[in-house]
XYZ file of C-alpha atoms in Angstrom:
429
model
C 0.000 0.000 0.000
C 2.982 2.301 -0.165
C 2.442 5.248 -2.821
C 4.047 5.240 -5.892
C 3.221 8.482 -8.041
C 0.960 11.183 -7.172
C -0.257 13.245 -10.169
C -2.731 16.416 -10.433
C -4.064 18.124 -12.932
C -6.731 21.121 -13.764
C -10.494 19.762 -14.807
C -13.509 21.482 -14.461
C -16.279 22.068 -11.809
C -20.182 22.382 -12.287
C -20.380 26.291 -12.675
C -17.516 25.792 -15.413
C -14.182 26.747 -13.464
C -11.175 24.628 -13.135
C -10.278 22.421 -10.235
C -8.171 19.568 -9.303
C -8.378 16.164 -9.952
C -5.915 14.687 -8.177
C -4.540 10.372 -8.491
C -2.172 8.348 -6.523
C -1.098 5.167 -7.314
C 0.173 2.585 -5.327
C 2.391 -0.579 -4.822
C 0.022 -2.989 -5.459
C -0.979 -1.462 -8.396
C -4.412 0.338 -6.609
C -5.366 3.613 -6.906
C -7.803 6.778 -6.324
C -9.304 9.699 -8.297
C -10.269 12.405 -6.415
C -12.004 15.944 -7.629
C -11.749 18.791 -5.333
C -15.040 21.364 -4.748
C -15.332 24.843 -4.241
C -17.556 27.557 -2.692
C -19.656 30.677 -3.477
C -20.860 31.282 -0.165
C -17.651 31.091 1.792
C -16.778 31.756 5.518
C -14.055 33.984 6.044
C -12.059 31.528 8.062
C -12.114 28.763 5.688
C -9.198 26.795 4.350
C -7.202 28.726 1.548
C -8.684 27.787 -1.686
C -5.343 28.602 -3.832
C -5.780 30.275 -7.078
C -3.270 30.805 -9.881
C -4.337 34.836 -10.485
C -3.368 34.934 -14.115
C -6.298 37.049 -16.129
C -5.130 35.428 -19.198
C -6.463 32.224 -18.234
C -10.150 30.950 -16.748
C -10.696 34.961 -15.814
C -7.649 34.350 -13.081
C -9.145 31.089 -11.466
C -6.946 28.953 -13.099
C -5.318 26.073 -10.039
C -1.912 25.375 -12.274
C 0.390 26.698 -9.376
C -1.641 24.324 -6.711
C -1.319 21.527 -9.255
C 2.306 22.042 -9.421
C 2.457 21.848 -5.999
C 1.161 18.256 -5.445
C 3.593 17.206 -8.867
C 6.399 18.641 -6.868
C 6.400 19.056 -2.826
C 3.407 16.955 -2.339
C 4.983 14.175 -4.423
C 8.242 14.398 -2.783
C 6.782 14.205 0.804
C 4.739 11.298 0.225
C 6.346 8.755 -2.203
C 6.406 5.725 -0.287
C 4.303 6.284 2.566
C 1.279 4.172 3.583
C -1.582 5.472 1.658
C -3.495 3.434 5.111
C -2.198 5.973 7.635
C -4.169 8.224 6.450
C -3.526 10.716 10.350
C 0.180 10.523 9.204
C -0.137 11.589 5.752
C -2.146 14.487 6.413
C -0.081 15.599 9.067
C 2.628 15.234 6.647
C 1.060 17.715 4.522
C -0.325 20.182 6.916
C 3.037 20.548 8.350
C 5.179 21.246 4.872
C 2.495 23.673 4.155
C 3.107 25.595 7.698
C 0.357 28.182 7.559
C -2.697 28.235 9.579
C -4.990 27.884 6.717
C -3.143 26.187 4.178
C -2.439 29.094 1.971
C 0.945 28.436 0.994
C 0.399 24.952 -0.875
C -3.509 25.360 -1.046
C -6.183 23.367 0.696
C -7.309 22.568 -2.214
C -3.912 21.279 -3.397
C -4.108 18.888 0.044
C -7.513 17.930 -0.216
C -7.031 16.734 -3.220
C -4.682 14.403 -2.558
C -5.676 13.275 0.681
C -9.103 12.074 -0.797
C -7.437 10.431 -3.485
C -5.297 8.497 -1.110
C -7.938 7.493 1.142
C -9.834 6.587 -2.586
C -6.726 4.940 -3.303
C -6.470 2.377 0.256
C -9.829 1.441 0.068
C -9.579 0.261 -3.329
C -6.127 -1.922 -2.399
C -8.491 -3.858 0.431
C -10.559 -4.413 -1.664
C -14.013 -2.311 0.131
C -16.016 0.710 -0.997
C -14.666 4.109 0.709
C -17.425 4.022 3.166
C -16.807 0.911 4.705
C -13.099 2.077 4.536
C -13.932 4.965 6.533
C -16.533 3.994 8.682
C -16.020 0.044 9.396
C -18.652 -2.286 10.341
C -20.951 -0.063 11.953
C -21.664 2.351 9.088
C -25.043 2.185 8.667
C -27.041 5.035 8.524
C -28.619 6.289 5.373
C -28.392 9.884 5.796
C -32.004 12.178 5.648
C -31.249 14.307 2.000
C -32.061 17.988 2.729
C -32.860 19.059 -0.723
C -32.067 22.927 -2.063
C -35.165 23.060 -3.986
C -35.542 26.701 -3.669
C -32.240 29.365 -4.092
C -31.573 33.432 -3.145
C -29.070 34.980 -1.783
C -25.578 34.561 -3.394
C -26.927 31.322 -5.452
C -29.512 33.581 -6.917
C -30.084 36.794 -9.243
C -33.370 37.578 -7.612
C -34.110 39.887 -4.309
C -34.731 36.987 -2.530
C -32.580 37.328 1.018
C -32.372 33.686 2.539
C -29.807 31.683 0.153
C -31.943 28.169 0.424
C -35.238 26.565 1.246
C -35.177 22.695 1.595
C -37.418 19.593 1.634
C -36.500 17.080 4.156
C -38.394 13.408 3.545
C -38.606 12.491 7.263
C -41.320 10.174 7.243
C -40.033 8.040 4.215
C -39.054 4.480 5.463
C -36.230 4.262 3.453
C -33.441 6.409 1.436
C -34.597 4.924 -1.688
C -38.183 6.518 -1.124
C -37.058 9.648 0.869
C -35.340 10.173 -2.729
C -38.262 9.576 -5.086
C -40.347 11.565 -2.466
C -38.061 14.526 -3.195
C -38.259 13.667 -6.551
C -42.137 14.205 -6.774
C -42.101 17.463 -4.629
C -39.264 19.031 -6.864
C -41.821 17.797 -9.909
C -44.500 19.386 -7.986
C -42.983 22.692 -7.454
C -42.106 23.229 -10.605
C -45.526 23.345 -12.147
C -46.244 25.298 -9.180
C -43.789 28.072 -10.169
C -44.974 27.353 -13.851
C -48.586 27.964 -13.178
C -47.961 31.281 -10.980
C -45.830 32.626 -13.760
C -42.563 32.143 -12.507
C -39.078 30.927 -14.724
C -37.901 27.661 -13.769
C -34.706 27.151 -14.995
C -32.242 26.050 -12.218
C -29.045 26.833 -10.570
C -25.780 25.675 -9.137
C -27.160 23.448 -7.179
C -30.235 22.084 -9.556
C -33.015 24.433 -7.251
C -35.613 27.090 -8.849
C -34.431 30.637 -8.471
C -37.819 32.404 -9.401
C -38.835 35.881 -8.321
C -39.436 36.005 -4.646
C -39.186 38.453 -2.312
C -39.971 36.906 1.020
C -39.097 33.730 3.129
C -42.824 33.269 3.266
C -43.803 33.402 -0.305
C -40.922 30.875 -0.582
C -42.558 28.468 2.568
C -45.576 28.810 1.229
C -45.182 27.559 -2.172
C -42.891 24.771 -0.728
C -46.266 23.735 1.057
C -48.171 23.590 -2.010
C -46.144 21.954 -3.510
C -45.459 19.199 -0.958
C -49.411 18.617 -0.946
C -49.884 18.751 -4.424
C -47.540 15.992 -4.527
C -49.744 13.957 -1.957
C -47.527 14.350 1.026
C -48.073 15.593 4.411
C -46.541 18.637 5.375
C -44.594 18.339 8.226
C -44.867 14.335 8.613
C -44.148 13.071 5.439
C -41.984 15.838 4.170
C -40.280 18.490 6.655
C -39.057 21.805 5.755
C -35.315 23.965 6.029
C -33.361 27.170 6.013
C -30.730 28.089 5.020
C -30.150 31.976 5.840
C -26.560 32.124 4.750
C -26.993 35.592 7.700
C -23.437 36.578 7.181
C -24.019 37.725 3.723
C -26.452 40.443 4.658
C -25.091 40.499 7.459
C -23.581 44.107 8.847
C -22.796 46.670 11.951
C -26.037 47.860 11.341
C -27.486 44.822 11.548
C -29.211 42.306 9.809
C -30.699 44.347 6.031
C -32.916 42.702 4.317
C -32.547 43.954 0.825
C -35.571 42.219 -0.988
C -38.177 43.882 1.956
C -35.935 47.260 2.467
C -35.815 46.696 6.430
C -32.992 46.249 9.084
C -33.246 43.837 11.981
C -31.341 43.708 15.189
C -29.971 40.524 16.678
C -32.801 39.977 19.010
C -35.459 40.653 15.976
C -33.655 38.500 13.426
C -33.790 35.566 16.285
C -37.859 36.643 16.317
C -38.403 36.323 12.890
C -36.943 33.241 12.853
C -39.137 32.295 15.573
C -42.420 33.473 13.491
C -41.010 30.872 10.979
C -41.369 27.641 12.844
C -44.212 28.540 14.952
C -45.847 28.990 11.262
C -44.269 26.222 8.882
C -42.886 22.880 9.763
C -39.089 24.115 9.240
C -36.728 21.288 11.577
C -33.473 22.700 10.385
C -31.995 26.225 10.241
C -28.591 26.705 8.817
C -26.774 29.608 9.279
C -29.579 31.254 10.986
C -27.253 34.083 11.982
C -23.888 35.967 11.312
C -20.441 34.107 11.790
C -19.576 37.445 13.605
C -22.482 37.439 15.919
C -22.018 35.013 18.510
C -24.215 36.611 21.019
C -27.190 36.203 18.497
C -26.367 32.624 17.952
C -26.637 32.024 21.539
C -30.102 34.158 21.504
C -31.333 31.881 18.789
C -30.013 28.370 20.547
C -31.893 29.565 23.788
C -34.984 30.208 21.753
C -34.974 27.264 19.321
C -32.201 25.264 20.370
C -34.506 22.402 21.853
C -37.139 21.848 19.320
C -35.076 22.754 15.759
C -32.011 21.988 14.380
C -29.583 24.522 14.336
C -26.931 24.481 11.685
C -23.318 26.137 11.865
C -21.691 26.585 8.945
C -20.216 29.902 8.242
C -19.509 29.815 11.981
C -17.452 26.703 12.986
C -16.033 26.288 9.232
C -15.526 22.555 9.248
C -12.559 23.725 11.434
C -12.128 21.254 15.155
C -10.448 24.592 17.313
C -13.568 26.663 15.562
C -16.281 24.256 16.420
C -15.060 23.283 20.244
C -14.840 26.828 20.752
C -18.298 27.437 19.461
C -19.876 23.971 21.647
C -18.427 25.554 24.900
C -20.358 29.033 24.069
C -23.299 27.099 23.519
C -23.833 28.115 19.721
C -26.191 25.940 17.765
C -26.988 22.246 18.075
C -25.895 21.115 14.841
C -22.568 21.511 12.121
C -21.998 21.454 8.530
C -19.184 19.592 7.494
C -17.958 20.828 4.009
C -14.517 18.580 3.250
C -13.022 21.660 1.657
C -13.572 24.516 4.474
C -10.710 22.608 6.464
C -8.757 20.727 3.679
C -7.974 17.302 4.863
C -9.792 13.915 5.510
C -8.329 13.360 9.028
C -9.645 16.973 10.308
C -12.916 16.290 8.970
C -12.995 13.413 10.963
C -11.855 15.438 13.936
C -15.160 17.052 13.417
C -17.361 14.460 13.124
C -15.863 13.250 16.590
C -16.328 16.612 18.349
C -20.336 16.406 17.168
C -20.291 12.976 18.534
C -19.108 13.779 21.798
C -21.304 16.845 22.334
C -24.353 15.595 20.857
C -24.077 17.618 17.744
C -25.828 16.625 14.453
C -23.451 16.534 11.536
C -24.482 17.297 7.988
C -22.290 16.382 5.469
C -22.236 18.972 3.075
C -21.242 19.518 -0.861
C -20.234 22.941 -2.202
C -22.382 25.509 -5.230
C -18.924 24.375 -7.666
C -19.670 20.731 -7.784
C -18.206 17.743 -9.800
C -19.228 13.730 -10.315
C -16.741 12.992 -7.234
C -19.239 10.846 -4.943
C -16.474 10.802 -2.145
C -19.483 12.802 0.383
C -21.875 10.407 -0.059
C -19.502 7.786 1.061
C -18.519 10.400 4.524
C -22.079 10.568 5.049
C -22.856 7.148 5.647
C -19.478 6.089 7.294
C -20.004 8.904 9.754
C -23.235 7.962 10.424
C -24.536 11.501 10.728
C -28.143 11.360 9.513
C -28.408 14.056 7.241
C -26.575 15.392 3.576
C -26.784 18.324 2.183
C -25.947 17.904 -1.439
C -28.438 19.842 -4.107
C -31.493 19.263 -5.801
C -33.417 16.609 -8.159
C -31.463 17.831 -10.843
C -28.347 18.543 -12.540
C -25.493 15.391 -12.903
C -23.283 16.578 -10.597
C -25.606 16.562 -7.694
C -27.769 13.436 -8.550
C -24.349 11.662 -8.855
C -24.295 11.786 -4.685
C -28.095 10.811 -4.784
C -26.918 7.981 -6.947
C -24.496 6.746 -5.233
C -26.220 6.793 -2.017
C -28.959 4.173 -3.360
C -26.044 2.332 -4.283
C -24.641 2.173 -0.695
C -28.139 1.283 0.521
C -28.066 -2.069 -1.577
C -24.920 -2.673 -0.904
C -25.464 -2.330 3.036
C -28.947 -4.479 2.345
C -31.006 -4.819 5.212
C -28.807 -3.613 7.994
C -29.506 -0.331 6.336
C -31.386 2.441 8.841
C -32.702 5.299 7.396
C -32.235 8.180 9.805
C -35.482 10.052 8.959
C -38.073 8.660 11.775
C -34.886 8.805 13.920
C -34.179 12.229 13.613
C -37.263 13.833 14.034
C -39.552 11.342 16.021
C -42.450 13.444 16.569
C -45.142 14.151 14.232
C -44.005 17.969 13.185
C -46.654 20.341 12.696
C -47.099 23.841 12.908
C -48.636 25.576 16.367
């Protein structure tokens, strides 16, 4: 299992920009592929996503110089190491690089290849990457929480909060939680049609149409859901995602799309006003990464009958996210692979939420490719819940995919964390 070659090279992502794909190869003659996301909606204390600058090529987001550095430094450090010891390898990397957040070789440069050797071990012993990762007790088919609705920075339209999601929590398996989603997303879109709305899609396969308010948003997602012969709030929950920190300033919280400005403690209200009025279990992002104080308002209000997401605010980052557990923000993280750069800190994460009672969602990015390696995470973690698009466009069915794949494979030790997650019938008050 000791690696042989490591090569990268630039290939492109689903909004059209180059990335890295990334190979290693190994003694025995296994290997791994691995494709490396990226963000539009980006904390500021994410991992350095390294960029080559150049306007003369892909508008300056060309990755050449990260590329290099995996065909040169990344290759040196690692030829003949145990693609297996998978701690030691990213160590390895994390300490040539020598910056706090990876800016000198790129954590997308690292990623990249510590995916593909992870990709690359699992394949030498012969097992898919999520029994690899998560041994015999990976299980858990992961509730999809699907971006069926877009504003904010994945949008064009004045539409403030950056995603509205359908979760299937009463399906009794992930194979129907996905054709439930399927019918919904079918649903909404002769919805949209019928009120005169454009339904082409976005980065991440949702409907961006011309919406001004969270609850002209909620309540088309409601008649759409019944339309489709589903029960609000028992068959089919519903989610946020804010994104707060990009509208997010010293004055407080503006909401463009209604021309109005909301304090902490009135942004925490609204929010409020939200699930008292629609069956919404998860809220992402809810508020600003620079506003702990509100995110401890918000986890005293809501904190013990919805799910609280932090994504902006913990960053996928282990000092980040203990930090933010001991100040009592949220209940609940996103794990994006590429806000901290390597495999082994990811798992750090997932270990954190596991010891505090935290839910993990395992997360994709808006620049997507057909690299599957999340839906893999999700099930080996064994977090419940995956955040990974809509019912369309390849690059986010491709997770969908491969997650009905995993639930034959796994056969009827599968568990579908829906009825687990949210046990009680959910309706409004």
């Amino acid at each position: 299992m000791h690696i042989t070659n490591i090569g990268a090279h630039e290939a492109l992502d689903s909004r059209g920009n180059p990335t890295l794909e990334v190979e290693v190869e190994l003694s025995d003659g296994a290997s791994g592929v691995a494709l490396v996301p990226s963000g539009a909606s980006t904390g500021n204390r994410e991992a350095c996503e390294r960029r080559d600058g150049n306007a003369e090529r892909f508008r300056g987001r060309g990755v050449l110089d990260a590329a290099r550095s995996v065909n040169t430094e990344l290759r040196g450090l690692l030829l003949g190491m145990r693609a297996d010891r998978q701690a030691e390898l990213d160590q390895a990397m994390i300490s040539l690089d020598g910056t706090e957040n990876k800016r000198r070789i790129g954590a997308n440069a690292i990623l990249g290849v510590s995916l593909a050797a992870a990709r690359a071990a699992a394949s030498s012993l012969g097992v898919p990457l999520w029994r690899y990762l998560g041994g015999s007790q990976a299980c858990v088919m992961p509730v999809p929480m699907i971006n069926v609705l877009n504003g904010g920075a994945h949008a064009d339209n004045p539409l403030d909060f950056q995603e509205f999601m359908i979760l299937p929590v009463g399906a009794a398996s992930f194979a129907e939680a996905v054709r439930m989603g399927a019918e919904v997303f079918h649903s909404l879109k002769e919805v949209l049609k019928r009120a005169g709305h454009a339904v082409n899609v976005g980065d991440e396969g949702g409907f961006a149409p011309d919406l001004r308010t969270a609850v002209e948003a909620l309540d088309f997602l409601m008649d759409s859901i019944e339309r489709a012969g589903f029960r609000p709030g028992q068959d089919i929950a519903l989610g946020l995602d804010p994104a707060a920190s990009e509208f997010h300033s010293p004055a407080g919280y503006l909401y463009a799309g209604q021309d109005r400005h909301l304090s902490s403690e009135e942004q925490v209200d609204y929010l409020a006003e939200l699930v008292r009025a629609y069956p919404i279990v998860s809220i992402e992002d809810g508020m600003a990464e620079d506003d702990p104080a509100g995110w401890q308002m918000l986890t005293a209000r809501l904190g013990d009958r919805c799910q609280l997401v932090g994504d902006d605010v913990f960053c996928t980052n282990p000092a980040l996210f203990q930090s933010g557990v001991e100040q009592g923000i949220g209940n609940a993280i996103l794990v994006k692979i590429n806000q901290i750069g390597t495999l082994t800190e990811t798992q750090e994460v997932l270990r954190i939420a596991a010891r505090h009672g935290y839910r993990a969602v395992i997360s994709h990015r808006s620049g997507e490719t057909e690299d599957t390696s999340i839906s893999d995470l999700a099930v080996a973690g064994n977090g419940g819940f995956i955040k990974t698009g809509s019912m369309s466009r390849s690059d986010r069915t491709a997770k969908y995919n491969r997650l009905l794949r995993i639930e034959r494979e796994i056969g009827a030790g599968a568990i579908y964390a829906g009825p687990l997650s949210f046990p009680r019938v959910i309706r409004p008050n």
